[in-house]
CSV table of C-alpha atoms and ligand atoms in Angstrom, one decimal:
chain,number,residue,atom,x,y,z
X,1,MET,CA,146.1,82.8,43.0
X,2,GLU,CA,145.0,79.0,43.3
X,3,GLN,CA,148.7,78.5,44.9
X,4,LEU,CA,148.1,81.7,47.3
X,5,ILE,CA,145.0,80.1,48.3
X,6,GLN,CA,146.1,77.1,49.3
X,7,ASP,CA,148.6,78.3,50.8
X,8,ILE,CA,147.0,80.4,52.9
X,9,LYS,CA,144.4,77.3,53.7
X,10,GLN,CA,147.4,75.7,55.0
X,11,MET,CA,149.1,78.6,57.4
X,12,SER,CA,145.0,78.5,58.7
X,13,ALA,CA,145.5,75.2,59.6
X,14,HIS,CA,148.4,76.0,61.7
X,15,GLU,CA,146.6,79.2,63.0
X,16,LYS,CA,146.4,79.1,67.0
X,17,LYS,CA,143.9,81.3,67.5
X,18,THR,CA,140.4,80.6,68.3
X,19,LEU,CA,137.3,81.2,66.1
X,20,GLU,CA,136.5,84.5,68.6
X,21,GLN,CA,140.3,85.5,69.0
X,22,MET,CA,140.4,85.7,64.8
X,23,GLY,CA,137.1,87.6,64.7
X,24,LEU,CA,139.0,90.2,66.7
X,25,LYS,CA,142.5,90.1,65.1
X,26,LEU,CA,140.2,90.8,62.0
X,27,SER,CA,138.7,94.0,63.7
X,28,GLU,CA,142.0,95.2,64.8
X,29,GLU,CA,143.3,94.7,60.7
X,30,VAL,CA,140.2,96.4,59.8
X,31,GLY,CA,141.4,99.5,62.4
X,32,GLU,CA,144.7,99.0,61.4
X,33,THR,CA,143.4,100.2,57.7
X,34,ASN,CA,141.5,102.7,58.7
X,35,GLN,CA,144.2,104.2,60.9
X,36,ALA,CA,146.4,104.1,57.5
X,37,ILE,CA,143.4,105.9,55.3
X,38,LEU,CA,142.9,108.4,57.9
X,39,SER,CA,146.5,109.1,57.7
X,40,TYR,CA,147.1,108.9,54.1
X,41,LEU,CA,144.5,111.5,53.3
X,42,LYS,CA,145.9,113.5,56.2
X,43,ALA,CA,142.7,113.4,58.3
X,44,SER,CA,142.9,116.6,61.1
X,45,GLY,CA,144.7,114.6,63.8
X,46,ASN,CA,145.9,111.7,62.3
X,47,ALA,CA,148.5,112.9,59.7
X,48,TYR,CA,151.8,112.6,62.0
X,49,LYS,CA,151.3,108.6,61.8
X,50,GLN,CA,152.9,109.4,58.0
X,51,LEU,CA,151.3,106.3,56.8
X,52,GLY,CA,150.6,105.8,52.9
X,53,LEU,CA,149.2,104.5,50.1
X,54,ASP,CA,151.4,101.5,50.6
X,55,ASP,CA,150.4,101.3,54.0
X,56,VAL,CA,146.6,101.0,53.2
X,57,LYS,CA,147.5,98.9,50.6
X,58,GLU,CA,149.2,96.9,53.5
X,59,GLU,CA,146.2,96.4,55.5
X,60,CYS,CA,144.0,95.5,53.2
X,61,VAL,CA,145.9,92.1,52.5
X,62,ASP,CA,146.8,91.8,56.2
X,63,VAL,CA,142.2,92.3,56.5
X,64,MET,CA,142.2,89.8,53.4
X,65,LEU,CA,144.1,87.5,55.2
X,66,ILE,CA,143.1,86.7,57.7
X,67,ALA,CA,139.0,87.1,56.6
X,68,LEU,CA,140.1,84.3,54.5
X,69,ALA,CA,142.0,82.1,57.8
X,70,LEU,CA,139.0,82.9,59.3
X,71,TYR,CA,137.0,81.4,56.6
X,72,PHE,CA,139.1,77.9,55.8
X,73,ARG,CA,138.6,77.4,59.9
X,74,LEU,CA,134.8,77.3,58.9
X,75,SER,CA,135.2,75.6,55.8
X,76,GLU,CA,137.6,73.7,53.8
X,77,SER,CA,136.2,73.5,50.5
X,78,ASP,CA,137.4,75.6,47.4
X,79,ASP,CA,134.2,75.1,45.6
X,80,GLU,CA,132.5,76.6,48.3
X,81,LEU,CA,134.6,79.9,48.6
X,82,LYS,CA,134.1,80.7,45.2
X,83,ALA,CA,130.6,80.2,44.6
X,84,LEU,CA,129.9,82.5,47.6
X,85,ILE,CA,132.5,85.4,46.4
X,86,ARG,CA,130.3,84.5,43.0
X,87,LYS,CA,127.0,85.1,44.5
X,88,LYS,CA,128.2,88.1,46.6
X,89,LEU,CA,129.6,89.9,43.4
X,90,LYS,CA,126.8,89.3,41.8
X,91,LYS,CA,124.3,90.9,44.5
X,92,TRP,CA,127.2,93.4,44.0
X,93,GLN,CA,126.4,94.0,40.7
X,94,GLU,CA,122.4,93.6,40.5
X,95,LYS,CA,122.7,97.0,43.4
X,96,VAL,CA,125.5,99.0,41.5
X,97,ASN,CA,123.7,98.6,37.7
V,101,MG,MG1,147.8,95.2,60.1
């Protein structure tokens, strides 16, 4: 996982999109994820796209990659990222329990 994070950080450094464009790209990928979910669930009017579970998984990864690239545009600190994930995870756990 550590090497993957380093690779994502490196790709982010080479990304030519502006911060705003990366934000729009993130929305696009979220939309693609929703489209894949609707097709996977054969929601009315969406089954014809014939997207399945693998497509949903791939779109989720697209969302994660763009979100991480956006994050690394704003911070180079892995430690800060880990601390923020722990903080948010803790909040989530408190809501569930
Ligand atoms: Mg995509």
